[in-house]
Short mmCIF file of C-alpha atoms and ligand atoms in Angstrom, two decimals:
data_model
loop_
_atom_site.label_atom_id
_atom_site.label_comp_id
_atom_site.label_asym_id
_atom_site.label_seq_id
_atom_site.Cartn_x
_atom_site.Cartn_y
_atom_site.Cartn_z
CA MET A 1 -33.75 55.61 141.07
CA TYR A 2 -34.13 56.70 137.44
CA ASP A 3 -35.20 54.14 134.87
CA LYS A 4 -33.38 55.35 131.76
CA ARG A 5 -33.15 52.15 129.76
CA LYS A 6 -34.36 53.58 126.43
CA PHE A 7 -32.26 54.96 123.60
CA TYR A 8 -33.19 58.03 121.54
CA VAL A 9 -33.39 56.90 117.90
CA ASP A 10 -35.20 58.44 114.93
CA GLY A 11 -36.92 61.01 117.11
CA GLN A 12 -38.32 58.56 119.69
CA TRP A 13 -37.31 56.82 122.90
CA VAL A 14 -36.95 53.14 122.02
CA ASP A 15 -36.14 49.95 123.89
CA PRO A 16 -32.77 48.33 123.28
CA LEU A 17 -32.88 45.43 120.82
CA LYS A 18 -31.56 43.19 123.60
CA ALA A 19 -31.86 44.03 127.34
CA ASN A 20 -28.53 44.62 129.08
CA ASP A 21 -28.91 46.68 132.25
CA PHE A 22 -26.18 48.78 133.89
CA GLN A 23 -26.40 50.66 137.11
CA VAL A 24 -25.18 54.24 137.32
CA VAL A 25 -23.66 55.06 140.70
CA ASN A 26 -23.45 58.33 142.65
CA PRO A 27 -19.67 58.69 143.23
CA ALA A 28 -20.21 60.59 146.50
CA THR A 29 -22.34 57.86 148.10
CA GLU A 30 -21.54 54.75 146.02
CA ASN A 31 -25.30 54.18 145.79
CA PRO A 32 -27.01 53.31 142.48
CA ILE A 33 -28.97 56.27 141.06
CA ALA A 34 -30.21 54.97 137.70
CA VAL A 35 -30.41 51.98 135.45
CA ILE A 36 -29.49 52.37 131.82
CA SER A 37 -29.05 49.94 128.92
CA MET A 38 -25.75 48.92 127.42
CA GLY A 39 -26.33 48.92 123.67
CA SER A 40 -25.15 46.39 121.15
CA THR A 41 -23.80 46.57 117.60
CA SER A 42 -27.39 46.09 116.40
CA ASP A 43 -28.54 49.13 118.38
CA ILE A 44 -25.79 51.18 116.76
CA ASP A 45 -26.78 49.85 113.30
CA ARG A 46 -30.36 50.99 113.93
CA ALA A 47 -29.26 54.46 115.07
CA VAL A 48 -26.85 54.91 112.16
CA ALA A 49 -29.55 53.91 109.69
CA ALA A 50 -31.84 56.57 111.15
CA ALA A 51 -29.10 59.20 110.95
CA LYS A 52 -28.36 58.19 107.37
CA ARG A 53 -31.98 58.46 106.30
CA SER A 54 -32.28 61.84 107.98
CA PHE A 55 -29.09 63.17 106.39
CA ALA A 56 -30.74 63.24 102.95
CA SER A 57 -33.12 66.00 104.03
CA TYR A 58 -31.37 67.53 107.06
CA SER A 59 -28.27 68.33 105.03
CA GLU A 60 -30.53 70.41 102.71
CA THR A 61 -31.76 72.69 105.48
CA THR A 62 -30.57 76.29 105.21
CA ILE A 63 -28.21 77.99 107.60
CA ASP A 64 -31.11 80.19 108.76
CA GLU A 65 -33.23 77.16 109.59
CA ARG A 66 -30.40 75.62 111.58
CA ILE A 67 -29.71 78.84 113.46
CA TRP A 68 -33.39 79.00 114.37
CA LEU A 69 -33.25 75.41 115.77
CA LEU A 70 -30.04 76.12 117.75
CA GLU A 71 -31.52 79.31 119.20
CA LYS A 72 -34.55 77.26 120.32
CA LEU A 73 -32.22 74.69 121.89
CA LEU A 74 -30.39 77.51 123.76
CA LEU A 75 -33.69 78.79 125.14
CA ILE A 76 -34.73 75.33 126.30
CA TYR A 77 -31.30 74.69 127.78
CA LYS A 78 -31.55 77.88 129.81
CA ASN A 79 -35.05 76.92 131.00
CA ARG A 80 -33.86 73.50 132.19
CA TYR A 81 -30.47 74.74 133.40
CA ASN A 82 -30.91 73.77 137.05
CA GLU A 83 -32.14 70.29 136.16
CA MET A 84 -28.94 69.84 134.13
CA ALA A 85 -26.75 71.13 137.00
CA GLN A 86 -28.40 68.74 139.46
CA LEU A 87 -27.85 65.71 137.21
CA ILE A 88 -24.20 66.56 136.69
CA THR A 89 -23.72 66.81 140.44
CA LEU A 90 -25.53 63.51 141.01
CA GLU A 91 -23.69 61.37 138.44
CA LEU A 92 -20.27 63.02 138.24
CA GLY A 93 -19.96 64.33 141.84
CA ALA A 94 -19.21 67.89 140.68
CA PRO A 95 -20.02 70.14 143.69
CA ILE A 96 -23.27 71.94 142.97
CA THR A 97 -21.81 75.49 142.94
CA MET A 98 -19.22 74.32 140.40
CA SER A 99 -21.83 72.40 138.46
CA ILE A 100 -24.00 75.54 138.14
CA GLU A 101 -21.22 78.05 137.47
CA GLN A 102 -18.97 75.92 135.27
CA GLN A 103 -20.13 72.47 134.15
CA THR A 104 -23.59 73.60 133.08
CA HIS A 105 -22.61 77.07 132.06
CA VAL A 106 -20.30 75.86 129.30
CA GLY A 107 -23.38 74.44 127.54
CA VAL A 108 -24.64 77.99 127.11
CA GLY A 109 -21.25 79.39 126.08
CA HIS A 110 -20.65 76.82 123.39
CA LEU A 111 -24.12 77.23 121.89
CA HIS A 112 -23.48 80.97 121.65
CA GLY A 113 -20.05 80.33 120.12
CA PHE A 114 -21.44 78.00 117.44
CA ILE A 115 -24.48 80.20 116.68
CA ASP A 116 -22.11 83.17 116.14
CA ALA A 117 -19.85 81.01 113.98
CA LEU A 118 -22.81 79.84 111.86
CA LYS A 119 -24.06 83.42 111.44
CA ASN A 120 -20.67 84.42 110.01
CA HIS A 121 -20.16 81.18 108.07
CA LYS A 122 -19.59 81.34 104.30
CA SER A 123 -20.66 78.09 102.72
CA CYS A 124 -19.54 79.18 99.28
CA GLU A 125 -16.70 81.28 97.96
CA VAL A 126 -15.22 82.09 94.56
CA LEU A 127 -11.46 81.74 94.26
CA PRO A 128 -9.35 84.30 92.37
CA ASN A 129 -8.98 81.66 89.56
CA GLY A 130 -12.76 81.63 89.08
CA ASP A 131 -13.41 78.24 90.66
CA THR A 132 -16.04 77.92 93.39
CA VAL A 133 -15.42 76.26 96.74
CA ARG A 134 -18.43 74.96 98.65
CA ARG A 135 -18.37 73.76 102.23
CA GLU A 136 -20.82 70.91 102.74
CA PRO A 137 -21.78 68.78 105.74
CA ILE A 138 -19.45 65.77 105.93
CA GLY A 139 -22.30 63.29 106.56
CA VAL A 140 -23.24 61.01 109.41
CA CYS A 141 -21.05 61.52 112.50
CA GLY A 142 -20.26 59.24 115.42
CA LEU A 143 -19.64 61.17 118.59
CA ILE A 144 -18.04 59.57 121.67
CA THR A 145 -17.79 61.59 124.84
CA PRO A 146 -16.28 61.03 128.31
CA TRP A 147 -17.54 61.74 131.78
CA ASN A 148 -15.33 64.52 133.13
CA TRP A 149 -16.95 67.62 131.58
CA PRO A 150 -19.88 65.76 130.14
CA ILE A 151 -22.12 68.49 128.74
CA ASN A 152 -19.07 70.49 127.61
CA GLN A 153 -17.92 67.65 125.40
CA ILE A 154 -21.45 66.82 124.17
CA ALA A 155 -22.03 70.44 123.21
CA LEU A 156 -18.65 70.67 121.47
CA LYS A 157 -19.61 67.78 119.22
CA VAL A 158 -23.43 67.64 118.83
CA VAL A 159 -23.87 71.37 118.30
CA PRO A 160 -21.35 71.82 115.46
CA ALA A 161 -22.49 68.57 113.83
CA LEU A 162 -26.10 69.78 113.74
CA ALA A 163 -25.01 73.34 112.91
CA ALA A 164 -23.03 72.08 109.89
CA GLY A 165 -26.03 70.11 108.55
CA CYS A 166 -24.66 66.71 109.61
CA THR A 167 -26.64 64.05 111.43
CA CYS A 168 -25.15 62.09 114.32
CA VAL A 169 -25.16 59.28 116.78
CA LEU A 170 -23.88 60.14 120.27
CA LYS A 171 -22.42 57.55 122.68
CA PRO A 172 -21.79 59.26 126.03
CA SER A 173 -19.83 57.67 128.90
CA GLU A 174 -21.93 55.11 130.82
CA PHE A 175 -20.68 56.76 134.02
CA THR A 176 -22.51 60.01 133.21
CA PRO A 177 -25.40 59.23 130.84
CA LEU A 178 -28.17 61.22 132.53
CA ASN A 179 -27.07 64.68 131.39
CA ALA A 180 -26.85 63.32 127.81
CA MET A 181 -30.41 62.01 128.01
CA LEU A 182 -31.62 65.34 129.27
CA TYR A 183 -29.82 66.98 126.33
CA ALA A 184 -31.62 64.57 123.99
CA GLU A 185 -34.97 65.66 125.49
CA MET A 186 -34.01 69.29 124.82
CA ILE A 187 -33.02 68.55 121.21
CA HIS A 188 -36.37 66.81 120.73
CA GLU A 189 -38.25 69.73 122.26
CA ALA A 190 -36.38 72.18 120.03
CA GLY A 191 -37.81 70.34 117.02
CA PHE A 192 -34.70 68.94 115.27
CA PRO A 193 -35.96 66.48 112.67
CA ALA A 194 -36.24 62.82 113.54
CA GLY A 195 -32.94 60.99 112.99
CA SER A 196 -30.77 64.09 112.91
CA PHE A 197 -29.65 63.34 116.48
CA ASN A 198 -29.58 59.88 118.04
CA LEU A 199 -28.32 58.63 121.35
CA VAL A 200 -27.21 55.12 122.32
CA THR A 201 -25.56 54.31 125.68
CA GLY A 202 -23.11 51.46 125.97
CA GLU A 203 -19.55 50.35 126.40
CA GLY A 204 -16.71 51.82 124.38
CA ALA A 205 -15.36 48.43 123.39
CA GLU A 206 -18.69 47.42 121.79
CA CYS A 207 -20.81 50.48 120.92
CA GLY A 208 -17.88 52.87 120.46
CA SER A 209 -16.04 50.44 118.29
CA ALA A 210 -19.19 49.65 116.27
CA LEU A 211 -19.56 53.35 115.48
CA SER A 212 -15.89 53.76 114.48
CA ARG A 213 -16.03 50.70 112.21
CA HIS A 214 -19.41 51.51 110.67
CA LYS A 215 -19.35 51.93 106.88
CA ASP A 216 -22.11 54.52 106.99
CA ILE A 217 -20.36 56.79 109.46
CA ASP A 218 -18.38 59.47 107.66
CA MET A 219 -16.63 61.02 110.63
CA MET A 220 -15.76 60.15 114.22
CA SER A 221 -15.28 62.80 116.83
CA PHE A 222 -13.86 61.43 120.07
CA THR A 223 -12.78 62.84 123.44
CA GLY A 224 -11.16 60.64 126.11
CA SER A 225 -7.96 58.79 126.79
CA THR A 226 -5.13 58.48 124.29
CA ARG A 227 -5.57 54.70 124.51
CA ALA A 228 -9.20 54.84 123.36
CA GLY A 229 -8.39 57.57 120.81
CA ILE A 230 -5.87 55.24 119.17
CA ALA A 231 -8.53 52.45 119.16
CA VAL A 232 -11.03 54.79 117.50
CA SER A 233 -8.40 55.74 114.84
CA LYS A 234 -7.49 52.13 114.10
CA ASP A 235 -11.16 51.06 113.97
CA SER A 236 -11.90 53.98 111.57
CA ALA A 237 -8.97 53.28 109.29
CA ASP A 238 -10.59 50.56 107.14
CA THR A 239 -13.40 52.93 106.09
CA VAL A 240 -11.08 55.94 105.72
CA LYS A 241 -13.32 58.21 107.72
CA ARG A 242 -12.29 61.54 109.17
CA VAL A 243 -11.28 61.24 112.86
CA THR A 244 -10.93 64.16 115.21
CA LEU A 245 -9.54 63.49 118.67
CA GLU A 246 -9.37 65.47 121.86
CA LEU A 247 -7.21 63.41 124.19
CA GLY A 248 -5.22 63.85 127.39
CA GLY A 249 -2.72 66.37 128.58
CA LYS A 250 0.08 66.98 131.03
CA SER A 251 0.11 70.69 130.75
CA PRO A 252 3.17 72.63 131.96
CA ASN A 253 2.84 75.80 133.99
CA LEU A 254 6.01 77.94 133.76
CA VAL A 255 6.40 80.29 136.70
CA PHE A 256 9.11 82.87 136.20
CA ALA A 257 10.63 84.92 139.06
CA ASP A 258 9.49 88.15 137.34
CA SER A 259 5.80 87.16 137.55
CA ASP A 260 3.17 88.18 140.07
CA TYR A 261 3.51 84.64 141.44
CA GLU A 262 1.90 85.35 144.83
CA GLU A 263 -1.38 85.94 142.93
CA LEU A 264 -0.93 83.60 140.00
CA VAL A 265 0.42 80.47 141.72
CA PRO A 266 -2.66 80.04 144.00
CA ALA A 267 -4.98 80.55 141.02
CA THR A 268 -3.24 77.90 138.90
CA ILE A 269 -3.20 75.37 141.81
CA ARG A 270 -6.95 75.91 142.26
CA GLU A 271 -7.31 75.36 138.52
CA CYS A 272 -5.30 72.16 138.76
CA PHE A 273 -7.60 70.89 141.55
CA ASN A 274 -10.80 72.14 139.93
CA ASN A 275 -13.25 69.31 139.04
CA SER A 276 -11.08 67.12 141.36
CA GLY A 277 -8.29 67.32 138.79
CA GLN A 278 -10.38 65.59 136.13
CA SER A 279 -9.70 68.07 133.32
CA CYS A 280 -7.59 67.36 130.26
CA ASP A 281 -6.12 70.88 130.13
CA ALA A 282 -5.32 71.20 133.88
CA PRO A 283 -1.98 72.78 134.74
CA THR A 284 -0.56 69.67 136.42
CA ARG A 285 3.18 70.21 135.96
CA MET A 286 4.48 73.39 137.61
CA LEU A 287 7.96 74.46 136.57
CA VAL A 288 9.31 77.14 138.95
CA GLU A 289 12.37 79.35 138.49
CA ARG A 290 14.82 78.30 141.22
CA SER A 291 15.24 81.72 142.83
CA ILE A 292 11.55 81.63 143.93
CA TYR A 293 11.19 77.86 144.29
CA ASP A 294 11.10 77.69 148.08
CA LYS A 295 8.66 80.62 148.30
CA VAL A 296 6.39 78.99 145.71
CA LEU A 297 6.48 75.68 147.60
CA GLY A 298 5.34 77.55 150.72
CA ILE A 299 2.41 79.09 148.78
CA ALA A 300 1.56 75.71 147.26
CA GLU A 301 1.52 73.96 150.63
CA ASN A 302 -0.88 76.56 152.01
CA ILE A 303 -3.21 76.25 149.07
CA GLY A 304 -3.07 72.47 149.24
CA LEU A 305 -3.93 72.51 152.95
CA GLU A 306 -6.69 75.04 152.35
CA THR A 307 -8.37 72.99 149.60
CA LYS A 308 -11.45 71.42 151.08
CA VAL A 309 -13.05 68.18 150.01
CA GLY A 310 -16.83 68.16 150.49
CA ASP A 311 -20.27 66.82 149.76
CA PRO A 312 -21.22 67.70 146.17
CA GLN A 313 -24.75 68.57 147.26
CA SER A 314 -23.41 71.36 149.55
CA GLU A 315 -22.82 74.83 148.10
CA GLY A 316 -19.29 76.22 148.26
CA VAL A 317 -15.88 75.97 146.63
CA HIS A 318 -14.78 72.54 147.84
CA ILE A 319 -13.88 69.69 145.53
CA GLY A 320 -15.93 66.50 145.19
CA PRO A 321 -15.12 62.82 144.66
CA LEU A 322 -13.54 61.22 141.58
CA VAL A 323 -16.05 59.79 139.13
CA SER A 324 -15.66 56.05 139.84
CA HIS A 325 -13.77 53.45 141.84
CA ILE A 326 -11.69 52.73 138.75
CA GLN A 327 -10.60 56.32 138.58
CA PHE A 328 -9.99 56.39 142.37
CA ASP A 329 -7.73 53.31 142.11
CA ARG A 330 -5.89 54.77 139.12
CA VAL A 331 -5.21 58.03 141.02
CA GLN A 332 -4.09 56.17 144.13
CA ALA A 333 -1.63 54.07 142.10
CA LEU A 334 -0.10 57.19 140.60
CA ILE A 335 0.24 58.96 143.97
CA GLN A 336 1.96 55.82 145.24
CA ALA A 337 4.25 55.83 142.21
CA GLY A 338 5.23 59.44 143.00
CA ILE A 339 6.20 58.42 146.53
CA ASP A 340 8.08 55.29 145.32
CA GLU A 341 9.98 57.23 142.69
CA GLY A 342 11.28 59.71 145.25
CA ALA A 343 9.23 62.87 144.79
CA ARG A 344 8.77 64.92 148.00
CA LEU A 345 5.16 64.79 149.27
CA LEU A 346 4.22 68.32 150.34
CA VAL A 347 0.49 67.83 150.93
CA GLY A 348 -1.99 64.89 150.75
CA GLY A 349 -0.96 61.38 149.75
CA VAL A 350 -2.68 58.04 149.30
CA GLY A 351 -6.01 57.15 150.97
CA LYS A 352 -9.22 59.03 151.52
CA PRO A 353 -9.53 62.34 153.33
CA GLN A 354 -10.62 62.06 156.93
CA GLY A 355 -14.39 61.84 157.23
CA PHE A 356 -14.88 60.71 153.60
CA GLU A 357 -14.58 56.98 153.89
CA VAL A 358 -17.65 56.44 151.66
CA GLY A 359 -17.41 57.81 148.13
CA TYR A 360 -14.45 58.02 145.72
CA PHE A 361 -12.85 61.02 147.43
CA ALA A 362 -9.10 61.56 147.00
CA LYS A 363 -6.80 63.86 149.00
CA PRO A 364 -5.60 67.04 147.23
CA THR A 365 -1.96 66.09 146.75
CA ILE A 366 1.16 68.13 145.90
CA PHE A 367 4.58 66.78 145.14
CA ALA A 368 7.79 68.88 145.14
CA ASP A 369 11.20 68.09 143.66
CA VAL A 370 9.64 66.08 140.85
CA ASP A 371 11.85 64.91 138.06
CA ASN A 372 10.28 65.11 134.60
CA SER A 373 11.02 61.40 134.03
CA MET A 374 8.78 60.30 136.90
CA ARG A 375 5.34 58.82 136.16
CA ILE A 376 3.56 61.68 137.95
CA ALA A 377 5.26 64.05 135.48
CA ARG A 378 4.65 61.99 132.38
CA GLU A 379 1.21 60.37 132.83
CA GLU A 380 -2.14 62.08 133.04
CA VAL A 381 -3.25 61.47 136.68
CA PHE A 382 -6.79 62.91 136.30
CA GLY A 383 -7.02 63.49 140.03
CA PRO A 384 -6.21 66.40 142.38
CA VAL A 385 -2.45 65.91 142.05
CA LEU A 386 0.15 68.57 141.26
CA ALA A 387 3.82 67.98 140.40
CA ILE A 388 6.29 70.79 141.05
CA MET A 389 9.87 71.01 139.81
CA PRO A 390 12.55 73.75 139.67
CA PHE A 391 14.38 75.18 136.65
CA ASP A 392 17.33 77.54 136.24
CA ALA A 393 16.98 79.09 132.80
CA GLU A 394 14.22 79.92 130.28
CA ASP A 395 15.62 77.55 127.63
CA GLU A 396 15.77 74.70 130.14
CA ALA A 397 12.16 75.38 131.19
CA ILE A 398 10.98 75.23 127.59
CA ILE A 399 12.83 71.95 126.92
CA VAL A 400 11.29 70.33 130.01
CA ALA A 401 7.82 71.77 129.28
CA ASN A 402 7.95 70.27 125.78
CA ASP A 403 9.40 66.99 127.01
CA THR A 404 6.03 65.16 127.10
CA PRO A 405 4.06 63.00 124.72
CA TYR A 406 1.17 65.48 125.16
CA GLY A 407 0.64 69.01 123.86
CA LEU A 408 -2.80 70.21 124.92
CA ALA A 409 -2.40 73.40 127.01
CA ALA A 410 0.50 75.34 128.54
CA TYR A 411 0.56 78.17 131.05
CA VAL A 412 3.11 80.98 131.36
CA GLN A 413 3.43 83.33 134.35
CA THR A 414 5.79 86.25 133.71
CA GLY A 415 5.84 90.03 134.11
CA ASP A 416 7.90 90.42 130.90
CA ALA A 417 5.70 90.83 127.86
CA ASP A 418 8.50 89.91 125.43
CA ARG A 419 9.24 86.75 127.34
CA ALA A 420 5.53 85.84 127.33
CA GLU A 421 5.43 86.04 123.54
CA ARG A 422 8.82 84.33 123.07
CA VAL A 423 8.03 81.39 125.37
CA SER A 424 4.44 80.97 124.00
CA ALA A 425 5.83 80.67 120.47
CA ARG A 426 8.18 77.85 121.50
CA LEU A 427 5.74 75.79 123.55
CA ARG A 428 4.40 72.80 121.64
CA ALA A 429 0.83 73.06 122.82
CA GLY A 430 -2.54 73.81 121.23
CA MET A 431 -3.40 76.52 123.77
CA VAL A 432 -1.14 78.84 125.80
CA HIS A 433 -2.57 80.83 128.73
CA ILE A 434 -0.55 83.89 129.78
CA ASN A 435 -0.86 85.18 133.37
CA GLY A 436 -4.16 83.50 134.13
CA ALA A 437 -6.04 84.37 130.89
CA PRO A 438 -8.97 81.90 130.46
CA HIS A 439 -10.10 79.97 127.42
CA ARG A 440 -12.85 81.92 125.72
CA TYR A 441 -15.95 80.57 123.94
CA GLY A 442 -15.52 80.50 120.16
CA SER A 443 -11.72 80.00 120.36
CA PRO A 444 -10.30 76.68 119.10
CA PHE A 445 -9.72 74.02 121.79
CA GLY A 446 -7.42 71.12 121.02
CA GLY A 447 -3.87 69.84 121.14
CA PHE A 448 -0.56 69.05 119.48
CA LYS A 449 1.17 65.66 119.51
CA GLN A 450 -0.65 62.84 121.40
CA SER A 451 -3.22 65.28 122.72
CA GLY A 452 -5.10 64.77 119.50
CA ASN A 453 -5.99 66.56 116.32
CA GLY A 454 -8.73 68.82 115.09
CA ARG A 455 -10.09 71.75 117.05
CA GLU A 456 -13.34 72.21 118.94
CA GLY A 457 -15.42 75.37 119.52
CA GLY A 458 -16.62 78.25 117.32
CA ALA A 459 -15.72 78.53 113.65
CA PHE A 460 -12.78 76.12 113.89
CA GLY A 461 -14.99 73.49 115.52
CA LEU A 462 -17.62 73.90 112.78
CA GLU A 463 -14.97 73.53 110.10
CA ASP A 464 -14.14 69.98 111.28
CA PHE A 465 -17.64 68.83 110.35
CA LEU A 466 -17.51 70.19 106.81
CA GLU A 467 -16.20 68.78 103.57
CA ILE A 468 -14.84 70.92 100.76
CA LYS A 469 -16.12 70.69 97.22
CA THR A 470 -14.51 72.54 94.34
CA ILE A 471 -16.73 73.39 91.34
CA HIS A 472 -14.83 73.92 88.12
CA ARG A 473 -16.78 75.62 85.36
CA PRO A 474 -15.65 76.27 81.81
CA SER A 475 -14.00 79.69 81.77
CA ALA A 476 -15.81 82.51 80.01
CA ALA A 477 -14.43 82.99 76.52
P1 LIG B 1 -11.82 56.38 128.01
O1 LIG B 1 -11.05 57.05 127.00
O2 LIG B 1 -11.77 54.89 128.09
O3 LIG B 1 -13.37 56.81 127.90
C1 LIG B 1 -13.84 57.88 127.19
C2 LIG B 1 -14.95 57.48 126.22
O4 LIG B 1 -14.41 56.59 125.25
C3 LIG B 1 -16.08 56.69 126.92
O5 LIG B 1 -17.32 57.02 126.32
C4 LIG B 1 -15.65 55.26 126.62
O6 LIG B 1 -16.71 54.35 126.74
C5 LIG B 1 -15.15 55.38 125.20
N1 LIG B 1 -14.26 54.30 124.77
C6 LIG B 1 -13.47 53.55 125.48
N2 LIG B 1 -12.80 52.63 124.71
C7 LIG B 1 -13.28 52.81 123.44
C8 LIG B 1 -13.06 52.20 122.17
N3 LIG B 1 -12.18 51.19 122.05
N4 LIG B 1 -13.65 52.68 121.12
C9 LIG B 1 -14.54 53.73 121.20
N5 LIG B 1 -14.82 54.30 122.36
C10 LIG B 1 -14.18 53.90 123.47
O7 LIG B 1 -11.42 57.00 129.45
P2 LIG B 1 -11.58 56.38 130.89
O8 LIG B 1 -12.89 56.70 131.41
O9 LIG B 1 -11.11 54.96 130.92
O10 LIG B 1 -10.47 57.25 131.61
C11 LIG B 1 -9.08 56.87 131.54
C12 LIG B 1 -8.16 58.06 131.46
O11 LIG B 1 -8.45 58.73 130.26
C13 LIG B 1 -8.37 59.08 132.55
O12 LIG B 1 -7.67 58.74 133.69
C14 LIG B 1 -7.80 60.30 131.88
O13 LIG B 1 -6.41 60.28 132.03
C15 LIG B 1 -8.18 60.09 130.43
N6 LIG B 1 -9.38 60.89 130.03
C16 LIG B 1 -9.21 61.99 129.28
C17 LIG B 1 -10.26 62.77 128.96
C18 LIG B 1 -10.16 64.06 128.20
O14 LIG B 1 -10.97 64.95 128.33
N7 LIG B 1 -9.20 64.17 127.32
C19 LIG B 1 -11.64 62.40 129.39
C20 LIG B 1 -11.72 61.18 130.14
C21 LIG B 1 -10.62 60.46 130.40
P3 LIG B 1 -16.69 53.35 128.03
O15 LIG B 1 -16.65 54.24 129.23
O16 LIG B 1 -17.94 52.60 127.85
O17 LIG B 1 -15.45 52.50 127.90
#
């Protein structure tokens, strides 16, 4: 059992101002693995004060100095890579192979993406009218991250904040705090100045809200549910701070009859189930051209039956448990809603898979004949649940794909290059993947509509942490 009750503030591990213990649970065994502290508004005040003090000098560091620090962090991250992978498996339940190859790997990829962006960054430019535009760090940033891709979201916020010359206070999810604490150790070891990075664990409603409302926080960067994103925006409104949000998704996957669907459909279903379905950009709504609908359902059923649930500590390509009993109950309720609303259950259903009575394991579940008005088509399930529906024409598919409050990702499978471009242009989503193309490091990640605002990763992600200053000088006579 880890004792991780301290916060990282002003370059040191400090006790909370008032003790308030919380047990972190292994979702595969339901056993406690660590005790952490739930911070209070006073703990947030102390961390923000440290970040504010540090900003005065850290914002003056040069780009070269910051590149040097980030490169050191990358080296340390690589040295402690396996430790990170083990922690993510322990607290999130991500199977160890997936944790090594994906969850932990993204931490390396994003660091490279931001180091490259910083190397090419122009902090000053002269406009054709003679005025100068400077890009300056926005100030002290509050960063709130969820549990589903924990180090991914931490890297997408902490790294650009520090790269831009901002200082920050991170509040990770209390379900997965251990990877964040290891990241804090790495930042310390890399030699970032005291106060430039601070970490306080605690509940969203108290610590998260205290950050959003804080008068000395200049920007909030949040990833999580749309509900909490709205709360962060409202809490931030009185102090008119910048808010960037990366929220949920209900991403459509359009499968046309002219595609190589025998290859592409299995790959997108595996992607939907990856991380036990706990990914905001997962292709969870599959729209299939009617002429191939029955064939695709056959493929889907096979992939669903083939998908293994397994112990996160075992190597292999199985999926693990959901993160918590709250998430398990939420997913069960939505599977039940799919059944009640009349969708056809192809694979899976409510309850735990056989042999997995302990732990928050859910059955990989596929529904056919889903109507886009059903809850399983409209709400983010965040579990291994796929909804499939037929369409007759391209226009209809686009209308249904866009008929969602979300707009994070979209997926298009077609053998017709013109159609791929035409459909991509009409989809209201922040990212469109054609024929299985992955998201690449350095490219902007983020969504339209209620999937949020702002973009994370590379140069676009850096931009969010910068303010623009125009310098007007008297024109030369
Ligand atoms: P939340 O959005 O509640 O949690 C994400 C983070 O926000 C956590 O650190 C949480 O802290 C914090 N938070 C919660 N409420 C507030 C608040 N009022 N002010 C500031 N911060 C807050 O997600 P849940 O864990 O409850 O998951 C619910 C659903 O959200 C999932 O089923 C999924 O649909 C979606 N989700 C989407 C994610 C994405 O990547 N876009 C990531 C995670 C969830 P705390 O845990 O202490 O409340």
